mmCIF file of C-alpha atoms in Angstrom:
data_model
loop_
_atom_site.group_PDB
_atom_site.id
_atom_site.type_symbol
_atom_site.label_atom_id
_atom_site.label_comp_id
_atom_site.label_asym_id
_atom_site.label_seq_id
_atom_site.Cartn_x
_atom_site.Cartn_y
_atom_site.Cartn_z
ATOM 1 C CA MET A 1 3.530 -89.657 -25.302
ATOM 2 C CA SER A 2 4.244 -86.404 -23.454
ATOM 3 C CA LYS A 3 7.787 -85.558 -22.446
ATOM 4 C CA PRO A 4 8.521 -85.587 -18.711
ATOM 5 C CA PRO A 5 8.936 -82.115 -17.194
ATOM 6 C CA LEU A 6 12.442 -80.796 -16.768
ATOM 7 C CA SER A 7 13.725 -79.879 -13.330
ATOM 8 C CA ILE A 8 15.425 -76.473 -13.338
ATOM 9 C CA LEU A 9 17.396 -74.511 -10.746
ATOM 10 C CA LEU A 10 17.343 -70.776 -11.505
ATOM 11 C CA VAL A 11 20.130 -68.776 -9.846
ATOM 12 C CA GLU A 12 19.200 -65.105 -10.196
ATOM 13 C CA ASP A 13 19.195 -62.333 -7.574
ATOM 14 C CA HIS A 14 17.152 -59.843 -9.624
ATOM 15 C CA LEU A 15 13.627 -60.668 -8.466
ATOM 16 C CA ALA A 16 11.798 -59.201 -11.472
ATOM 17 C CA ILE A 17 13.904 -61.231 -13.916
ATOM 18 C CA ALA A 18 13.604 -64.331 -11.745
ATOM 19 C CA ARG A 19 9.823 -64.022 -11.596
ATOM 20 C CA GLN A 20 9.614 -63.616 -15.377
ATOM 21 C CA VAL A 21 11.730 -66.720 -16.022
ATOM 22 C CA LEU A 22 9.977 -68.813 -13.362
ATOM 23 C CA ASP A 23 6.517 -67.869 -14.639
ATOM 24 C CA PHE A 24 7.507 -68.880 -18.175
ATOM 25 C CA LEU A 25 8.956 -72.221 -17.062
ATOM 26 C CA ASP A 26 5.967 -72.893 -14.807
ATOM 27 C CA GLY A 27 3.810 -72.364 -17.885
ATOM 28 C CA LEU A 28 5.687 -75.246 -19.508
ATOM 29 C CA ARG A 29 4.859 -77.317 -16.402
ATOM 30 C CA TRP A 30 8.543 -77.638 -15.630
ATOM 31 C CA LEU A 31 9.693 -78.066 -12.035
ATOM 32 C CA THR A 32 11.612 -75.063 -10.747
ATOM 33 C CA ASP A 33 13.633 -73.994 -7.728
ATOM 34 C CA HIS A 34 15.025 -70.502 -7.237
ATOM 35 C CA ALA A 35 18.185 -69.316 -5.487
ATOM 36 C CA GLY A 36 18.966 -65.630 -5.048
ATOM 37 C CA THR A 37 22.482 -66.231 -3.724
ATOM 38 C CA GLY A 38 25.407 -68.362 -4.739
ATOM 39 C CA ALA A 39 25.568 -70.126 -1.395
ATOM 40 C CA LEU A 40 21.946 -71.259 -1.644
ATOM 41 C CA ALA A 41 22.501 -72.338 -5.257
ATOM 42 C CA VAL A 42 25.394 -74.620 -4.284
ATOM 43 C CA GLN A 43 23.369 -76.028 -1.382
ATOM 44 C CA LEU A 44 20.359 -76.828 -3.583
ATOM 45 C CA ALA A 45 22.443 -78.250 -6.438
ATOM 46 C CA THR A 46 24.277 -80.505 -4.004
ATOM 47 C CA ARG A 47 21.109 -81.736 -2.300
ATOM 48 C CA ASN A 48 18.774 -82.142 -5.294
ATOM 49 C CA ARG A 49 18.949 -83.495 -8.840
ATOM 50 C CA TYR A 50 18.304 -80.970 -11.620
ATOM 51 C CA ASP A 51 18.279 -81.366 -15.379
ATOM 52 C CA VAL A 52 19.757 -77.878 -15.907
ATOM 53 C CA VAL A 53 21.015 -74.991 -13.775
ATOM 54 C CA LEU A 54 20.332 -71.490 -15.146
ATOM 55 C CA LEU A 55 23.073 -69.338 -13.624
ATOM 56 C CA ASP A 56 23.398 -65.563 -13.505
ATOM 57 C CA LEU A 57 26.973 -64.383 -12.968
ATOM 58 C CA ASN A 58 26.260 -61.234 -10.940
ATOM 59 C CA LEU A 59 25.251 -62.464 -7.508
ATOM 60 C CA PRO A 60 25.388 -60.608 -4.171
ATOM 61 C CA ASP A 61 27.598 -63.059 -2.260
ATOM 62 C CA MET A 62 29.693 -64.909 -4.849
ATOM 63 C CA ASP A 63 30.764 -64.444 -8.420
ATOM 64 C CA GLY A 64 28.794 -66.725 -10.710
ATOM 65 C CA LEU A 65 31.997 -68.327 -11.960
ATOM 66 C CA GLN A 66 32.764 -69.417 -8.393
ATOM 67 C CA VAL A 67 29.257 -70.836 -8.130
ATOM 68 C CA CYS A 68 29.721 -72.728 -11.395
ATOM 69 C CA ARG A 69 32.972 -74.288 -10.195
ATOM 70 C CA ALA A 70 31.466 -75.169 -6.807
ATOM 71 C CA ILE A 71 28.402 -76.840 -8.335
ATOM 72 C CA LYS A 72 30.508 -78.847 -10.774
ATOM 73 C CA ALA A 73 32.754 -79.964 -7.924
ATOM 74 C CA ALA A 74 30.080 -80.720 -5.318
ATOM 75 C CA ALA A 75 26.886 -81.755 -7.112
ATOM 76 C CA PRO A 76 26.351 -85.535 -7.057
ATOM 77 C CA SER A 77 25.488 -85.551 -10.764
ATOM 78 C CA ASN A 78 27.262 -83.569 -13.485
ATOM 79 C CA VAL A 79 24.360 -81.187 -14.002
ATOM 80 C CA PRO A 80 24.547 -78.991 -17.144
ATOM 81 C CA ILE A 81 24.917 -75.253 -16.447
ATOM 82 C CA LEU A 82 23.541 -72.580 -18.766
ATOM 83 C CA MET A 83 24.927 -69.151 -17.914
ATOM 84 C CA LEU A 84 22.514 -66.247 -18.370
ATOM 85 C CA THR A 85 24.399 -62.965 -18.113
ATOM 86 C CA ALA A 86 24.918 -59.463 -19.453
ATOM 87 C CA ARG A 87 28.653 -60.167 -19.788
ATOM 88 C CA ASP A 88 28.879 -60.495 -23.563
ATOM 89 C CA ALA A 89 32.597 -60.070 -24.301
ATOM 90 C CA TYR A 90 34.469 -63.001 -25.817
ATOM 91 C CA GLU A 91 36.781 -63.126 -22.795
ATOM 92 C CA ASP A 92 33.790 -63.467 -20.454
ATOM 93 C CA LYS A 93 32.358 -66.326 -22.501
ATOM 94 C CA ALA A 94 35.722 -68.069 -22.700
ATOM 95 C CA ARG A 95 36.145 -67.789 -18.924
ATOM 96 C CA GLY A 96 32.643 -69.151 -18.385
ATOM 97 C CA PHE A 97 33.272 -72.230 -20.522
ATOM 98 C CA ARG A 98 36.672 -72.804 -18.915
ATOM 99 C CA ASP A 99 35.028 -72.723 -15.464
ATOM 100 C CA GLY A 100 32.524 -75.414 -16.375
ATOM 101 C CA ALA A 101 29.609 -73.793 -18.222
ATOM 102 C CA ASP A 102 27.907 -76.049 -20.766
ATOM 103 C CA ASP A 103 26.200 -73.178 -22.597
ATOM 104 C CA TYR A 104 26.160 -69.372 -22.467
ATOM 105 C CA LEU A 105 23.351 -66.945 -23.303
ATOM 106 C CA THR A 106 23.617 -63.170 -22.987
ATOM 107 C CA LYS A 107 20.911 -60.800 -21.777
ATOM 108 C CA PRO A 108 18.461 -59.741 -23.019
ATOM 109 C CA PHE A 109 17.310 -63.193 -24.111
ATOM 110 C CA ASP A 110 14.198 -64.761 -25.554
ATOM 111 C CA LEU A 111 12.646 -67.105 -22.982
ATOM 112 C CA ARG A 112 11.700 -69.505 -25.759
ATOM 113 C CA GLU A 113 15.386 -69.841 -26.598
ATOM 114 C CA VAL A 114 16.174 -70.484 -22.938
ATOM 115 C CA ALA A 115 13.683 -73.369 -23.000
ATOM 116 C CA LEU A 116 15.120 -74.786 -26.236
ATOM 117 C CA ARG A 117 18.643 -74.691 -24.844
ATOM 118 C CA CYS A 118 17.508 -76.356 -21.617
ATOM 119 C CA GLU A 119 15.920 -79.190 -23.579
ATOM 120 C CA ALA A 120 19.073 -79.612 -25.684
ATOM 121 C CA LEU A 121 21.321 -79.686 -22.600
ATOM 122 C CA ALA A 122 19.068 -82.209 -20.868
ATOM 123 C CA ARG A 123 19.068 -84.476 -23.953
ATOM 124 C CA ARG A 124 22.842 -84.237 -24.227
ATOM 125 C CA GLN A 125 23.189 -85.162 -20.576
ATOM 126 C CA GLN A 126 21.021 -88.244 -21.054
ATOM 127 C CA LEU A 127 23.191 -89.391 -23.977
ATOM 128 C CA HIS A 128 26.154 -89.422 -21.615
ATOM 129 C CA VAL A 129 24.443 -91.735 -19.139
ATOM 130 C CA HIS A 130 25.943 -95.188 -19.541
ATOM 131 C CA GLN A 131 23.617 -97.958 -20.661
ATOM 132 C CA GLU A 132 25.177 -100.147 -17.987
ATOM 133 C CA MET A 133 25.928 -98.913 -14.493
ATOM 134 C CA ARG A 134 27.794 -100.767 -11.774
ATOM 135 C CA VAL A 135 27.604 -99.738 -8.126
ATOM 136 C CA GLY A 136 28.957 -102.224 -5.619
ATOM 137 C CA PRO A 137 27.294 -105.603 -6.269
ATOM 138 C CA PHE A 138 24.594 -104.072 -8.504
ATOM 139 C CA THR A 139 24.733 -104.006 -12.307
ATOM 140 C CA LEU A 140 21.921 -101.945 -13.828
ATOM 141 C CA GLN A 141 21.182 -102.182 -17.528
ATOM 142 C CA THR A 142 19.519 -98.812 -17.829
ATOM 143 C CA ARG A 143 17.987 -99.176 -21.273
ATOM 144 C CA ALA A 144 16.655 -102.682 -20.657
ATOM 145 C CA GLY A 145 15.465 -101.802 -17.161
ATOM 146 C CA CYS A 146 16.930 -104.889 -15.471
ATOM 147 C CA VAL A 147 19.284 -105.438 -12.527
ATOM 148 C CA LEU A 148 21.817 -108.070 -11.498
ATOM 149 C CA TYR A 149 22.871 -108.563 -7.900
ATOM 150 C CA GLY A 150 26.190 -110.253 -8.341
ATOM 151 C CA ASP A 151 25.400 -112.707 -11.144
ATOM 152 C CA ALA A 152 21.760 -113.240 -10.161
ATOM 153 C CA PRO A 153 18.816 -111.323 -11.653
ATOM 154 C CA LEU A 154 17.045 -109.033 -9.193
ATOM 155 C CA PRO A 155 13.331 -108.901 -10.131
ATOM 156 C CA LEU A 156 11.952 -105.416 -9.567
ATOM 157 C CA THR A 157 8.855 -103.494 -10.530
ATOM 158 C CA GLN A 158 9.326 -100.597 -12.928
ATOM 159 C CA THR A 159 9.089 -98.124 -10.053
ATOM 160 C CA GLY A 160 11.457 -100.192 -7.911
ATOM 161 C CA PHE A 161 13.983 -100.151 -10.740
ATOM 162 C CA LYS A 162 13.694 -96.360 -11.069
ATOM 163 C CA ILE A 163 14.268 -95.899 -7.341
ATOM 164 C CA LEU A 164 17.324 -98.158 -7.358
ATOM 165 C CA LEU A 165 18.660 -96.397 -10.461
ATOM 166 C CA LEU A 166 18.364 -92.986 -8.775
ATOM 167 C CA LEU A 167 20.062 -94.276 -5.643
ATOM 168 C CA CYS A 168 22.883 -95.785 -7.695
ATOM 169 C CA ARG A 169 23.364 -92.621 -9.729
ATOM 170 C CA GLU A 170 23.667 -90.511 -6.590
ATOM 171 C CA HIS A 171 25.745 -92.998 -4.581
ATOM 172 C CA PRO A 172 27.314 -92.414 -2.079
ATOM 173 C CA HIS A 173 25.075 -89.379 -1.542
ATOM 174 C CA ALA A 174 21.555 -89.578 -0.180
ATOM 175 C CA VAL A 175 18.514 -88.877 -2.358
ATOM 176 C CA SER A 176 15.842 -86.745 -0.732
ATOM 177 C CA ARG A 177 12.212 -87.814 -0.598
ATOM 178 C CA SER A 178 11.256 -84.743 -2.616
ATOM 179 C CA ALA A 179 13.802 -85.614 -5.322
ATOM 180 C CA LEU A 180 12.455 -89.171 -5.537
ATOM 181 C CA LEU A 181 8.857 -87.980 -5.733
ATOM 182 C CA GLN A 182 9.784 -85.503 -8.445
ATOM 183 C CA ALA A 183 11.744 -88.033 -10.490
ATOM 184 C CA LEU A 184 9.065 -90.723 -10.240
ATOM 185 C CA TRP A 185 5.871 -88.718 -10.664
ATOM 186 C CA GLY A 186 6.785 -85.165 -11.651
ATOM 187 C CA SER A 187 4.447 -82.445 -10.446
ATOM 188 C CA GLN A 188 1.572 -84.862 -9.739
ATOM 189 C CA PRO A 189 2.754 -87.342 -7.091
ATOM 190 C CA PRO A 190 0.215 -89.847 -5.722
ATOM 191 C CA ASP A 191 -0.767 -89.991 -2.071
ATOM 192 C CA SER A 192 1.935 -89.567 0.562
ATOM 193 C CA ASP A 193 2.228 -93.303 1.322
ATOM 194 C CA ALA A 194 3.006 -94.351 -2.271
ATOM 195 C CA LEU A 195 6.755 -93.756 -2.050
ATOM 196 C CA LYS A 196 6.914 -95.476 1.343
ATOM 197 C CA SER A 197 5.168 -98.522 -0.138
ATOM 198 C CA HIS A 198 7.590 -98.733 -3.068
ATOM 199 C CA ILE A 199 10.587 -98.362 -0.737
ATOM 200 C CA TYR A 200 9.198 -101.167 1.436
ATOM 201 C CA ALA A 201 8.742 -103.422 -1.612
ATOM 202 C CA LEU A 202 12.296 -102.664 -2.809
ATOM 203 C CA ARG A 203 13.673 -103.506 0.636
ATOM 204 C CA LYS A 204 11.849 -106.843 0.643
ATOM 205 C CA GLN A 205 13.338 -107.738 -2.754
ATOM 206 C CA LEU A 206 16.812 -106.825 -1.537
ATOM 207 C CA GLU A 207 16.324 -108.974 1.550
ATOM 208 C CA LEU A 208 15.398 -111.965 -0.615
ATOM 209 C CA VAL A 209 18.810 -111.900 -2.320
ATOM 210 C CA GLY A 210 20.740 -111.305 0.906
ATOM 211 C CA ALA A 211 21.139 -107.544 0.547
ATOM 212 C CA ALA A 212 19.274 -106.615 3.730
ATOM 213 C CA GLY A 213 20.435 -103.288 5.122
ATOM 214 C CA MET A 214 21.673 -101.894 1.845
ATOM 215 C CA LEU A 215 18.800 -99.417 1.502
ATOM 216 C CA VAL A 216 19.343 -96.968 4.352
ATOM 217 C CA THR A 217 16.851 -94.374 5.580
ATOM 218 C CA ILE A 218 18.360 -90.978 6.405
ATOM 219 C CA PRO A 219 15.989 -89.337 8.934
ATOM 220 C CA GLN A 220 14.324 -86.128 7.728
ATOM 221 C CA LEU A 221 16.090 -86.391 4.369
ATOM 222 C CA GLY A 222 15.574 -89.520 2.299
ATOM 223 C CA TYR A 223 17.485 -92.664 1.386
ATOM 224 C CA ARG A 224 20.925 -93.850 0.318
ATOM 225 C CA LEU A 225 22.634 -97.055 -0.737
ATOM 226 C CA ALA A 226 25.180 -98.630 1.604
ATOM 227 C CA VAL A 227 26.754 -101.052 -0.852
ATOM 228 C CA ASP A 228 29.213 -102.397 1.722
ATOM 229 C CA ALA A 229 26.379 -103.577 3.967
ATOM 230 C CA ALA A 230 26.235 -106.951 2.195
ATOM 231 C CA ALA A 231 28.084 -108.910 -0.440
ATOM 232 C CA PRO A 232 26.550 -110.901 -3.305
ATOM 233 C CA PRO A 233 26.645 -114.665 -3.113
#
């Protein structure tokens, strides 16, 4: 069984280096976004879910340490950050870890090592995800793939469960359509109506247990859970 592709945000203002890293990661069939400024990096990390952020410290508008702190404070999920930088002194590394870095790699680096560290950080992040998650009236048993609404089982398809899990993980933030498509189907999503059909089916199941209105559409963005919209019986 093939491993699902990782989703990576590369924050690097040097275009030649960025292109080299992106080409290598694209060759692994990983999903990549690129930010050349700190402001764009914080915006993307706040709006989307990534498995790892690759962060250069020398950016034109913000110091990378500021970007690291901002992402850790604002991103809806505690995304791992791997700093890629020419700052190789012990004091620089210590400051990076104190400001929230999960790993630190100095330039020049071997791209194969970057990939290995990304995989390790993503695995570590998954180990920290609780096997049971509670959001409002929902209790999700993540390993078993089942849901309770209050004390009653909520029967969902596998895809419906994944959608609800993503919405719960990001609550109270919205999840964009692109993030849902990426999480569900990677780089090969089905036709454009597939997500809409699964959202419709999930809504119908929620209505059956009295949770109508809990799955909210955010125009031109995606969806979010409004867990106060209904209460379990």
